[in-house]
Short mmCIF file of C-alpha atoms in Angstrom, two decimals:
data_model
loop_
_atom_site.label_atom_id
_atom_site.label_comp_id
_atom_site.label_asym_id
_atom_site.label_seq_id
_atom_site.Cartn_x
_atom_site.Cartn_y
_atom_site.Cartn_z
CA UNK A 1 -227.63 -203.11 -60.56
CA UNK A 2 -224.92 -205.94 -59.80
CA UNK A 3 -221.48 -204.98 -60.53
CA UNK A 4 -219.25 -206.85 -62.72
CA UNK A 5 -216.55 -207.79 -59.81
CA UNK A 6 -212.89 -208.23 -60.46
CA UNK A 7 -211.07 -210.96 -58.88
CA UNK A 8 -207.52 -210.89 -59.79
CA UNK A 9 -205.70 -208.73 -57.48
CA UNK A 10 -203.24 -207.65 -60.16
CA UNK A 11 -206.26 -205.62 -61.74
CA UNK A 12 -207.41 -204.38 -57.92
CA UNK A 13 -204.08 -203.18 -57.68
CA UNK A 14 -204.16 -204.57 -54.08
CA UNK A 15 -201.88 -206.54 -51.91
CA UNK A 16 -203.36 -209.92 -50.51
CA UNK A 17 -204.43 -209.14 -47.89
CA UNK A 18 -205.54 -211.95 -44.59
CA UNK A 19 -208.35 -212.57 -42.39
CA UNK A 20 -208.06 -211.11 -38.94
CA UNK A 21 -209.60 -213.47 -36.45
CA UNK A 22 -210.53 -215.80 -34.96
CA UNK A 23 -209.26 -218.28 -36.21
CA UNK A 24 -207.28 -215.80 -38.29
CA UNK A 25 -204.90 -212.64 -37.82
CA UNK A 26 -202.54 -210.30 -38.80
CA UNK A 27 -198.48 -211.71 -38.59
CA UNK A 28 -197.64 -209.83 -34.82
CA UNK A 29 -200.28 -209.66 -32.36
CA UNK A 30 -202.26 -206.41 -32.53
CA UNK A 31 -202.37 -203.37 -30.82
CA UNK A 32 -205.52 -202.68 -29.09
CA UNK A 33 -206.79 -199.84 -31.08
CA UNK A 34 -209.27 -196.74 -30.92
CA UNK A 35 -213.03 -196.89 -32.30
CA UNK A 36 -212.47 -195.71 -35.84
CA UNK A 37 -215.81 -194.44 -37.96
CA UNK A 38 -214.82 -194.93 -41.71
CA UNK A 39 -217.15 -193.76 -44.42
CA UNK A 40 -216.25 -195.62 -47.31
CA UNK A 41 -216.53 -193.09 -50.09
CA UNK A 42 -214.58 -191.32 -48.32
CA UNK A 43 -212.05 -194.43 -49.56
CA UNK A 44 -211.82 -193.65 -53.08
CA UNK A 45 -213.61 -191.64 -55.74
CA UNK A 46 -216.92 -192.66 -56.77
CA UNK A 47 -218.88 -192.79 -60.01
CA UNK A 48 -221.95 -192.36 -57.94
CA UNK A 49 -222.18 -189.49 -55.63
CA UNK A 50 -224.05 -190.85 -52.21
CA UNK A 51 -227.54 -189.24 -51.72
CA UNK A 52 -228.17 -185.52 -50.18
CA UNK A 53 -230.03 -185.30 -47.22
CA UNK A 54 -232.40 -183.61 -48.86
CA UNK A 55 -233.15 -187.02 -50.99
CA UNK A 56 -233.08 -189.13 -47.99
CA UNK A 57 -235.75 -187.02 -46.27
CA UNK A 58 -238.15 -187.47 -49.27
CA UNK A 59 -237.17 -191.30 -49.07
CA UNK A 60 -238.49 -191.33 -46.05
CA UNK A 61 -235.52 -191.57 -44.00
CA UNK A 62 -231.58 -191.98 -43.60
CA UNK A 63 -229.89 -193.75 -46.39
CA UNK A 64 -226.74 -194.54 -43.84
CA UNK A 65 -225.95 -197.66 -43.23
CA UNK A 66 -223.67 -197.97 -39.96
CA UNK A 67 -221.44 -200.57 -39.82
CA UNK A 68 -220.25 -201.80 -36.37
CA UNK A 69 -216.95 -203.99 -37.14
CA UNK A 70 -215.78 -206.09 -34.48
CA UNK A 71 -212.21 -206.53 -35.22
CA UNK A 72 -209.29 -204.07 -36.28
CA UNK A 73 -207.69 -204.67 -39.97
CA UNK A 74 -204.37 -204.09 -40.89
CA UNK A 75 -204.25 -200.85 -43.38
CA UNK A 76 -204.43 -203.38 -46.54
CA UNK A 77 -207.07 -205.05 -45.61
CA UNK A 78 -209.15 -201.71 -44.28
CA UNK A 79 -208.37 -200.55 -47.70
CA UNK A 80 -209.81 -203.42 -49.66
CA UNK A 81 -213.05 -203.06 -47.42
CA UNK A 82 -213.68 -199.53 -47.47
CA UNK A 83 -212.51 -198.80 -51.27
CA UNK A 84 -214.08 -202.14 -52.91
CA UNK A 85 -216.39 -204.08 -50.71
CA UNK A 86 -218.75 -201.18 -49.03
CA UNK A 87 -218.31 -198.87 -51.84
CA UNK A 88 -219.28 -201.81 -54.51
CA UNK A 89 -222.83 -201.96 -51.82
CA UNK A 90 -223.00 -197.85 -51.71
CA UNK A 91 -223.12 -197.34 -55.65
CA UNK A 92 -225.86 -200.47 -55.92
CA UNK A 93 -227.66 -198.52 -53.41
CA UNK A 94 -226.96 -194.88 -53.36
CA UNK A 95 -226.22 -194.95 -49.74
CA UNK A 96 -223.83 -194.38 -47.29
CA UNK A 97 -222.06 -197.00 -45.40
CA UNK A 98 -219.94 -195.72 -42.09
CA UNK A 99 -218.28 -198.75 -40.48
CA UNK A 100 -216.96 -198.33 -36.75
CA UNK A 101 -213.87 -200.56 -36.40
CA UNK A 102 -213.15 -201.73 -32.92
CA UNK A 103 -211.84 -204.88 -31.20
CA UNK A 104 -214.08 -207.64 -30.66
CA UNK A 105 -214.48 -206.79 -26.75
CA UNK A 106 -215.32 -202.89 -27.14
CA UNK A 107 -217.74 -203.94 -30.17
CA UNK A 108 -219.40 -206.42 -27.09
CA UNK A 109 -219.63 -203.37 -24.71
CA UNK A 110 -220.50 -200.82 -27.52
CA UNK A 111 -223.44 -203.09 -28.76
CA UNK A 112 -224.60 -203.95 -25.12
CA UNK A 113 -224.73 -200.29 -24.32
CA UNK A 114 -226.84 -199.52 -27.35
CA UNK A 115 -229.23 -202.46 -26.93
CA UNK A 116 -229.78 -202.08 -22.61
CA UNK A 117 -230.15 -198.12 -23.23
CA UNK A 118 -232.57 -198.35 -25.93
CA UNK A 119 -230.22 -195.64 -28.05
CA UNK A 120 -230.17 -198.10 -31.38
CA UNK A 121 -227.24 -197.16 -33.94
CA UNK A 122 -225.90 -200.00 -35.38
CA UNK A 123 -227.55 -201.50 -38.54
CA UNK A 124 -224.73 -203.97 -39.00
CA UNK A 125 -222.49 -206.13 -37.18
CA UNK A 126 -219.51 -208.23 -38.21
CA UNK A 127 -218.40 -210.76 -35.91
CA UNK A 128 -216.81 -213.79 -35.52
CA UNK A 129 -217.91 -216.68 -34.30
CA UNK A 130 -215.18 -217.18 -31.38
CA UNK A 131 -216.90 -214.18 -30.10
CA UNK A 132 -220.59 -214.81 -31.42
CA UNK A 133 -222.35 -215.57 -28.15
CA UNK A 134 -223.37 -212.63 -26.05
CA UNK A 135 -224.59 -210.98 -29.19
CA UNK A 136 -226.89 -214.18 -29.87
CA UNK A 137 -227.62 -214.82 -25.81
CA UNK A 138 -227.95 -210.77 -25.06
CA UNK A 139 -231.19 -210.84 -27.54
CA UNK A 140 -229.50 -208.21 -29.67
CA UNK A 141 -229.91 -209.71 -32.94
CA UNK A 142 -232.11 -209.93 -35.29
CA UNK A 143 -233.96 -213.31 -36.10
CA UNK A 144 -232.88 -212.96 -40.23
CA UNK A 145 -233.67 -216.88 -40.66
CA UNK A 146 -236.32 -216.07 -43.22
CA UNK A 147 -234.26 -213.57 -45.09
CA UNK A 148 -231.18 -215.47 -45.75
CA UNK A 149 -233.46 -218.15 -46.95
CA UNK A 150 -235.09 -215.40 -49.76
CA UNK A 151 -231.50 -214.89 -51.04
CA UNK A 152 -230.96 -218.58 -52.43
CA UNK A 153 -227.77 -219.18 -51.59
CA UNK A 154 -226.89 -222.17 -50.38
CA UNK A 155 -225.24 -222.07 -46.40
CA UNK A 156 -223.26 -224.24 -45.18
CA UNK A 157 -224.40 -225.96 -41.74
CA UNK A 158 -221.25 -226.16 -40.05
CA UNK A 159 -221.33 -222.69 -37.83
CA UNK A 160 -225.37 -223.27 -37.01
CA UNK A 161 -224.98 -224.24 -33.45
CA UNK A 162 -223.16 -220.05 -33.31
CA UNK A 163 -225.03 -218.82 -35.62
CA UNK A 164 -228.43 -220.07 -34.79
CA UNK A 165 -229.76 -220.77 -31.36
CA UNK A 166 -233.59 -223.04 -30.68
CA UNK A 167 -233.50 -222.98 -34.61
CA UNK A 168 -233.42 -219.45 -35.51
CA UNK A 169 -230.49 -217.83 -37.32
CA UNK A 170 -229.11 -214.64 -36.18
CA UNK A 171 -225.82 -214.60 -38.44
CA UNK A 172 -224.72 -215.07 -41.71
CA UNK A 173 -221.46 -217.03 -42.00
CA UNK A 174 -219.53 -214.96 -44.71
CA UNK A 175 -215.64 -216.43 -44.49
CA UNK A 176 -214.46 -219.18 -42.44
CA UNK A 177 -211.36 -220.79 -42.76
CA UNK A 178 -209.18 -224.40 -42.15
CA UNK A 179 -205.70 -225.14 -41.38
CA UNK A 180 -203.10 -226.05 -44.00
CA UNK A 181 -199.50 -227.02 -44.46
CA UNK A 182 -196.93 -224.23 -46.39
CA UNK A 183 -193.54 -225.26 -47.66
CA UNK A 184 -191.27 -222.92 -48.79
CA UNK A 185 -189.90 -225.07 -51.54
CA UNK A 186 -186.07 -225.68 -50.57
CA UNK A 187 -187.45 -227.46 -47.77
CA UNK A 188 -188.44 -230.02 -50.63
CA UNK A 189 -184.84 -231.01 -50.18
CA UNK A 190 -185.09 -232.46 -47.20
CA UNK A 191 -188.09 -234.61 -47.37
CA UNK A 192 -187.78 -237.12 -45.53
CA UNK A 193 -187.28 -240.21 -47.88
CA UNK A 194 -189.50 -241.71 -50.10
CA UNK A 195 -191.53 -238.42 -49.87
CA UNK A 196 -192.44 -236.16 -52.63
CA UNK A 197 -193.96 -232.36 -53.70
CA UNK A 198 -197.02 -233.99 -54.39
CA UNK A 199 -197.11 -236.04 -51.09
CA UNK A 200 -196.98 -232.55 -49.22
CA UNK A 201 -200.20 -231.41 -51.83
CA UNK A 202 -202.23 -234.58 -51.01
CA UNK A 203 -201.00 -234.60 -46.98
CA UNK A 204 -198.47 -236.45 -45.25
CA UNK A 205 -198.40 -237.80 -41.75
CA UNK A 206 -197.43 -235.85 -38.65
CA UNK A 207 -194.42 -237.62 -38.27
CA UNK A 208 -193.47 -237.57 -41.47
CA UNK A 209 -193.71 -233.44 -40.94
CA UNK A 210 -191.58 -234.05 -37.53
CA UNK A 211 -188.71 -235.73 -38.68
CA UNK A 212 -189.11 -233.03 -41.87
CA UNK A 213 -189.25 -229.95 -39.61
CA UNK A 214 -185.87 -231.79 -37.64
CA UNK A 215 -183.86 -232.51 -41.45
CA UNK A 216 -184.48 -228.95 -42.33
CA UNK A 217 -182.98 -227.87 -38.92
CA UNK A 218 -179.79 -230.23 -39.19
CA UNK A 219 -179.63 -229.28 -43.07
CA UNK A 220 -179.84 -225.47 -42.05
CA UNK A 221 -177.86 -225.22 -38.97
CA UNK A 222 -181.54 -223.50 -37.48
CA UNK A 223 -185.20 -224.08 -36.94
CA UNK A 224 -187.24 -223.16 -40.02
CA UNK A 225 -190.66 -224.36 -38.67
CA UNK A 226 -193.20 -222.32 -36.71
CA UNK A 227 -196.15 -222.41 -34.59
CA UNK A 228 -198.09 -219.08 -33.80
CA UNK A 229 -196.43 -218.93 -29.96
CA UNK A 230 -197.08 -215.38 -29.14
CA UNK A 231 -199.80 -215.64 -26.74
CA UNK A 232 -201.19 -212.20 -26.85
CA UNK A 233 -203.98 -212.50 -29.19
CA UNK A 234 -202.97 -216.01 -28.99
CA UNK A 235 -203.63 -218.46 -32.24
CA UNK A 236 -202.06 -221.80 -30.97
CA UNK A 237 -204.95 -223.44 -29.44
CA UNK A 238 -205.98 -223.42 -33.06
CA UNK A 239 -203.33 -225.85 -35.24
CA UNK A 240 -202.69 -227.98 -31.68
CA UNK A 241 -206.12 -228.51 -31.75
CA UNK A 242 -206.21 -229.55 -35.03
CA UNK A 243 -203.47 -231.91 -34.10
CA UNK A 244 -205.39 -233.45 -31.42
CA UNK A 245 -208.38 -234.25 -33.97
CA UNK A 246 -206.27 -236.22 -35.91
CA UNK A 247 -205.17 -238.40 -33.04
CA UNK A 248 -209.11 -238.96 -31.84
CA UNK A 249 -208.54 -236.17 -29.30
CA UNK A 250 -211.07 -233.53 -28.77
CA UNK A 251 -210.87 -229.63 -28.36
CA UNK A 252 -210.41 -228.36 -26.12
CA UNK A 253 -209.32 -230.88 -23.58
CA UNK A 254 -205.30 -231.60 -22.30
CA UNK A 255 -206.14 -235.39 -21.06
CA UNK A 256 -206.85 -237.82 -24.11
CA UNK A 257 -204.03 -239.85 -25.55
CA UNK A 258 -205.03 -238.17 -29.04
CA UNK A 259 -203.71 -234.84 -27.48
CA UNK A 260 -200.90 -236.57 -25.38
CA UNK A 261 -199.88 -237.98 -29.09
CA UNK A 262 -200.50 -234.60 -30.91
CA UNK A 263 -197.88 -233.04 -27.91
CA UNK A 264 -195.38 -236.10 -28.86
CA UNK A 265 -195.32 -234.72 -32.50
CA UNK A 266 -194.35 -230.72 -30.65
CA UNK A 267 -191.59 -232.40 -28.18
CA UNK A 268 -190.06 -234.51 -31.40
CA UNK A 269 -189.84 -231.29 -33.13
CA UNK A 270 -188.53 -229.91 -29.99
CA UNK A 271 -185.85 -232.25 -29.28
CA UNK A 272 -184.22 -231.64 -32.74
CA UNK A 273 -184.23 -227.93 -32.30
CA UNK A 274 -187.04 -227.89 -35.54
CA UNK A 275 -188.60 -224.87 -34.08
CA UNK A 276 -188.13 -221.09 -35.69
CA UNK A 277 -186.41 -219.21 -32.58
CA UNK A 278 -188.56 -216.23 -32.76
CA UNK A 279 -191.84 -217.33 -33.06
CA UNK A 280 -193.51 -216.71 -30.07
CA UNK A 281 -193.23 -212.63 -31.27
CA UNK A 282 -195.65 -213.84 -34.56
CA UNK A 283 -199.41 -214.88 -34.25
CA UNK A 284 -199.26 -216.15 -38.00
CA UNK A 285 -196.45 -217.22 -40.37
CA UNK A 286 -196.41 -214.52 -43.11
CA UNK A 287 -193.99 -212.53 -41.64
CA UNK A 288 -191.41 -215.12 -41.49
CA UNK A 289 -192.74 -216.92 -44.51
CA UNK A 290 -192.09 -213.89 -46.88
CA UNK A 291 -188.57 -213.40 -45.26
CA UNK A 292 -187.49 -217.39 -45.54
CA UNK A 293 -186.78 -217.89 -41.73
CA UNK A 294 -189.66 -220.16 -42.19
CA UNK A 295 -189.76 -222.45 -44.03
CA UNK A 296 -192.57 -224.90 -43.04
CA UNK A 297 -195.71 -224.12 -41.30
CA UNK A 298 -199.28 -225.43 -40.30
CA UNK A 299 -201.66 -222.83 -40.55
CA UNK A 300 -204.15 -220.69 -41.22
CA UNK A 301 -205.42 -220.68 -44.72
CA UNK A 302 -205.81 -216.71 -44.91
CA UNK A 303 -202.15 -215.88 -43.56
CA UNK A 304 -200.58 -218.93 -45.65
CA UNK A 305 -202.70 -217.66 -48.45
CA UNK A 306 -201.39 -214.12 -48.15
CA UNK A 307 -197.75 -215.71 -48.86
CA UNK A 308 -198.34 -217.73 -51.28
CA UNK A 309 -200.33 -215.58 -53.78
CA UNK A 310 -197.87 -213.00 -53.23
CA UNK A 311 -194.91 -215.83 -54.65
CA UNK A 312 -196.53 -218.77 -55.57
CA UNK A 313 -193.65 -219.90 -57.09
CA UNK A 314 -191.82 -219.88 -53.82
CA UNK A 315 -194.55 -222.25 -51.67
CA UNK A 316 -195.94 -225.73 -51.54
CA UNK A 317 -199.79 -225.65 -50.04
CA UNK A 318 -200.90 -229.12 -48.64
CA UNK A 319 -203.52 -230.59 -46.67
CA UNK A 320 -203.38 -230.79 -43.22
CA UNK A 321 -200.78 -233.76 -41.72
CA UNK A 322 -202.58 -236.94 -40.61
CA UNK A 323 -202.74 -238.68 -37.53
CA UNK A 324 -204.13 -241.99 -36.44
CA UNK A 325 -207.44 -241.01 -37.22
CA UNK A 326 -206.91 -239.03 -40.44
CA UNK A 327 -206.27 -235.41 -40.63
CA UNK A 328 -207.32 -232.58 -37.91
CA UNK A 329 -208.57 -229.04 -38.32
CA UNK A 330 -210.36 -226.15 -36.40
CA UNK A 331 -212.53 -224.09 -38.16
CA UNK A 332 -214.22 -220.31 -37.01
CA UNK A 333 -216.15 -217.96 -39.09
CA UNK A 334 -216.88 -214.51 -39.81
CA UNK A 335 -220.54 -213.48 -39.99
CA UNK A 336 -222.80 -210.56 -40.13
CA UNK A 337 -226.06 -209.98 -39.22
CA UNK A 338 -228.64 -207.16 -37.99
CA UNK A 339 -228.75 -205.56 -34.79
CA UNK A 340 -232.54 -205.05 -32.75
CA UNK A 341 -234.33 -201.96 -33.64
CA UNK A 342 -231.60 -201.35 -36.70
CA UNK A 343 -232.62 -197.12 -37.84
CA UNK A 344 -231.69 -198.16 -41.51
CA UNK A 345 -233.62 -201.66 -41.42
CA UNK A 346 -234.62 -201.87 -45.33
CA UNK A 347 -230.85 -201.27 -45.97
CA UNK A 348 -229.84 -203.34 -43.58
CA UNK A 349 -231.74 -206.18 -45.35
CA UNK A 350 -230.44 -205.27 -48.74
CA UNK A 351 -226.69 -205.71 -47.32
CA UNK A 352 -227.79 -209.40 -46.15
CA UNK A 353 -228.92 -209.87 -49.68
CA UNK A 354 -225.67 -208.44 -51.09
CA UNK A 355 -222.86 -210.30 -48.85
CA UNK A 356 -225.04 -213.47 -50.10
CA UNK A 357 -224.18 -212.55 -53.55
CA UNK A 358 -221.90 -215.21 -54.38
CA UNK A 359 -219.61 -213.15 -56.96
CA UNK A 360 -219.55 -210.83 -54.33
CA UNK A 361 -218.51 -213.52 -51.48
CA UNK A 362 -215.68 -214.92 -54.31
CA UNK A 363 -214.15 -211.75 -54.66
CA UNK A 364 -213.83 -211.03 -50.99
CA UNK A 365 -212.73 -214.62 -49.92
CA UNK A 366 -210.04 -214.12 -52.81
CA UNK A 367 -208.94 -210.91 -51.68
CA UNK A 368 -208.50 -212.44 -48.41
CA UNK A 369 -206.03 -214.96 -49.10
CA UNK A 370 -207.89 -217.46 -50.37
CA UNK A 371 -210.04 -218.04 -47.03
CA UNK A 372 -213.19 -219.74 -47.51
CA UNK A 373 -216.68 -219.41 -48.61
CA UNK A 374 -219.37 -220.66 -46.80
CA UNK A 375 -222.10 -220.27 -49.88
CA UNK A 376 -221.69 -223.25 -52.17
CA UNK A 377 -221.97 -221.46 -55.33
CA UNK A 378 -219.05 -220.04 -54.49
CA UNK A 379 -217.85 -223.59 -55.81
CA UNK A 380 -218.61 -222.82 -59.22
CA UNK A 381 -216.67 -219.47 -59.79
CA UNK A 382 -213.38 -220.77 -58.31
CA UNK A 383 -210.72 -220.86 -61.17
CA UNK A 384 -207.19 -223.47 -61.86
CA UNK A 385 -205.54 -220.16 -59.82
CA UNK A 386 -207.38 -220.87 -56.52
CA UNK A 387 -204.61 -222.42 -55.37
CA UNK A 388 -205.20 -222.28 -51.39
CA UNK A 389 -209.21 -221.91 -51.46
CA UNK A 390 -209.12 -225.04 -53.48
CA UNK A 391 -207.22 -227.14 -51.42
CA UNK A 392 -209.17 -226.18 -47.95
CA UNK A 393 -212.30 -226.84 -50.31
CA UNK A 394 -210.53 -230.46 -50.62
CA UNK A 395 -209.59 -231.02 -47.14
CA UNK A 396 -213.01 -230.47 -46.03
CA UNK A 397 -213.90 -233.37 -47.82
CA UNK A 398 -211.75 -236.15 -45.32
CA UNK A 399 -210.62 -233.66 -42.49
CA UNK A 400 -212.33 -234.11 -39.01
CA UNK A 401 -213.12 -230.50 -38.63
CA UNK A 402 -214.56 -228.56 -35.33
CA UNK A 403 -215.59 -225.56 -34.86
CA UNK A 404 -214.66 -222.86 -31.80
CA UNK A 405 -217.04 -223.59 -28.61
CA UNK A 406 -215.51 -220.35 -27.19
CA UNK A 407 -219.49 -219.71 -26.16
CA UNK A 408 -219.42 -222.71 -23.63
CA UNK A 409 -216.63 -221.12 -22.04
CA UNK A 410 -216.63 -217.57 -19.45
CA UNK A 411 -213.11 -216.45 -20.91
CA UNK A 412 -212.19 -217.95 -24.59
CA UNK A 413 -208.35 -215.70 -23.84
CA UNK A 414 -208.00 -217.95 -20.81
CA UNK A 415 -208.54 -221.31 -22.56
CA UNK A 416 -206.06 -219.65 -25.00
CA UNK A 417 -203.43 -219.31 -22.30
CA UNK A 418 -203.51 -222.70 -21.13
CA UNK A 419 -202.69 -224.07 -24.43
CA UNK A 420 -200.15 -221.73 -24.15
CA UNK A 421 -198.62 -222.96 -20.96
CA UNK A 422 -198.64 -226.67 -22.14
CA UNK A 423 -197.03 -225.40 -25.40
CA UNK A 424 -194.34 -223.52 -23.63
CA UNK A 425 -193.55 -226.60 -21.51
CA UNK A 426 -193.23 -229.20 -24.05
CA UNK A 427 -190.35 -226.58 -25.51
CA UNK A 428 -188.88 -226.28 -22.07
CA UNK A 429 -188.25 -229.68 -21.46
CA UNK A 430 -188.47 -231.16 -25.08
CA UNK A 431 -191.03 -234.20 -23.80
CA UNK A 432 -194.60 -234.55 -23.22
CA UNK A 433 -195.67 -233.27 -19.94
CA UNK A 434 -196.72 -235.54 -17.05
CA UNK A 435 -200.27 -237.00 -16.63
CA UNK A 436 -200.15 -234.99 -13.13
CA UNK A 437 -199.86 -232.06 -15.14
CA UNK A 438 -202.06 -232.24 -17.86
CA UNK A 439 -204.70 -232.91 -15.41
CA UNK A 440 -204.35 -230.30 -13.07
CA UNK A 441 -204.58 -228.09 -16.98
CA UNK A 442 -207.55 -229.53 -17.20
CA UNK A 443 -208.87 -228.79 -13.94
CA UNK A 444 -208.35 -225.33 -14.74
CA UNK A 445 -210.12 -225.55 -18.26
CA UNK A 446 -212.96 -227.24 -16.51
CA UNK A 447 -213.31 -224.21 -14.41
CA UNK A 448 -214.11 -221.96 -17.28
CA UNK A 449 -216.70 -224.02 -18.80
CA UNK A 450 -220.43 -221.60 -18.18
#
């Protein structure tokens, strides 16, 4: 029977809690962590005790459902998962659910191990799309193309060339994200002229957010704007490439004059000392967002949606800045789908049919900050408090938006790095590198492509 889901948070008595990914992340880069085997009633009471082994023997077989989760949550966000999400699909199904946290390149090995061997446990896997491809080129999926079709919801097309490959789908997209602008609202004072709150809403131009980023500095006496510079579990590539887009400059590439431009917006920033000191120790702005060293940031929606619904009152959420071309944005998903010779296939199939529930998608996109739903029902539940999921529902209407080709390249952390290095030498020298440079970067990206 379908529950009746909550969606405030107040009432879930749960912080907001952010995507980890791909595209999205927790505020310092994280720790490579242990395997972890969670049973989710073991989360939090239930009305519904899970069934004896005695009743799944007379039906016919295990009523587990094992979860292999390629990523590793903060504590908040494990918490939301194991005591709402799974246990919401355990009491609709009298099961079990045990999900197996790891990070995304042990759940690669673990899943490769269990396919080549033959010794199938997984029912379930949860991955992103950054990190998609050797589950979809290793044949160990599923070909569920017929069975997200039978749940009626309505998918968005943007992740098929991940999720699908020679027209069959192997994922589900279940969360996906854009990038945003956040303003902690004293930086509304120092708008540059002519410039108002609802300017920053609707999206202003790049170097209207320079010469912003470099008043708030002067105003301050420090930097109050950040870019996610730590480069383990590196994020940057993300919001420079979004930058590039709205220049006409592709991603990932270092030679266009879209990028060259998106780089003059960094070194402008530079040269006025705009930047947050510390932020190459963050991957994502909430930290320093909920602290006020930062004061204006271009984003992630999950992390910037974390803030904000924990103070609205304190934050300004805009569409992304525009370039020559309009505005830019990268864009990675979250998906799940069903792992070759799955033990627990029927309930494996019924958990397809539940993430697809778009009540149940709402409520998990809202827990997560207000990321985004790929289902377009979705649409139609979304209230006047939707602050962030609203406005990357509106950007995706006029942003140029890409996905992550991390599958056309042998080490996606590598392409990550050189971003990195270009990002680290615009600060150094507070100008736009030489063409000598950025081609020799290049040459080096080039090398990674399969």
């Amino acid at each position: 029977m379908k529950k009746n889901l909550t969606k405030k948070l107040a009432a879930l008595g749960l912080a907001v809690i952010t995507t980890a990914s791909m595209a999205g992340c927790s505020s310092k880069p994280a720790e490579t962590k242990a395997p972890e085997t969670t049973t989710a009633a073991a989360g939090a009471e239930s009305t519904e005790a899970p069934a004896t082994e005695a009743a799944k023997k007379e039906a016919g077989g295990s009523n587990v459902l094992k979860v292999t989760y390629s990523g590793t949550p903060e504590i908040h966000e494990k918490q939301y998962l194991m005591d709402t999400f799974f246990k919401n699909f355990e009491e609709e199904n009298n099961c079990t659910v045990e999900v197996d946290f790891v990070a995304q390149a042990d759940a690669v090995k673990k899943i490769q191990s269990e396919q080549e061997g033959k010794n199938y446990i997984t029912d379930i896997i949860y991955a992103d799309t950054a990190n998609m491809a050797p589950y979809v080129n290793g044949g160990w999926m599923q070909d569920i193309t017929e069975l997200v079709n039978s749940t009626g919801s309505t998918y968005t097309q943007m992740f098929d060339n991940t999720t699908n490959k020679d027209g069959v789908r192997y994922f589900a997209p279940f969360t996906f994200d854009v990038y945003v602008t956040c303003a902690n609202k004293k930086a509304l004072d120092y708008l540059p002229d002519g410039l108002t709150e609802e300017d920053v809403v609707s999206g202003i131009t790049w170097e209207q957010y320079a010469d912003w980023a470099v008043a708030i500095a002067a105003g301050e006496g420090e930097g109050k704007t950040m870019m996610p510079a730590n480069l383990t579990s590196s994020q940057l590539l993300y919001p420079m490439g979004g930058m590039s887009l709205a220049y006409g400059g592709g991603f990932p590439e270092f030679t266009s004059d879209g990028f060259k431009d998106a780089l003059g917006i960094i070194a402008k920033i530079a040269a006025g000392n705009g930047f947050y000191a510390e932020q190459d120790q963050y991957t994502a702005p909430t930290d320093p967002l909920n602290s006020g060293d930062v004061w204006l940031t271009f984003a992630h929606m999950a992390p910037v949606g974390t803030s904000y619904n924990a103070a609205p009152n304190n934050y300004v959420i805009g569409a992304a800045p525009k370039g020559s071309k309009g505005a830019g944005s990268t864009s990675g998903a979250w998906c799940y789908g069903i792992a070759q010779g799955a033990p627990n296939q029927e309930l494996a199939e019924k958990f397809i049919h539940y993430i697809a529930d778009p009540e149940v998608n709402y409520e998990f996109c809202s827990n997560y900050g207000g990321s985004l739903s790929p289902i377009e029902e979705v649409g139609d539940i979304l209230e006047s408090s939707d602050v962030v999921m609203r406005a990357g529902i509106e950007m995706l209407k006029t942003t140029i938006v890409t996905g992550v080709p991390a599958a056309e390249y042998s080490d996606w952390n590598a392409v990550k790095l050189l971003y990195g290095d270009i990002f680290n030498d615009v600060l150094k020298n507070k100008a736009v590198p030489g063409d000598d440079y950025l081609a020799e970067e290049q040459s080096k990206l080039e090398a990674l492509k399969n």
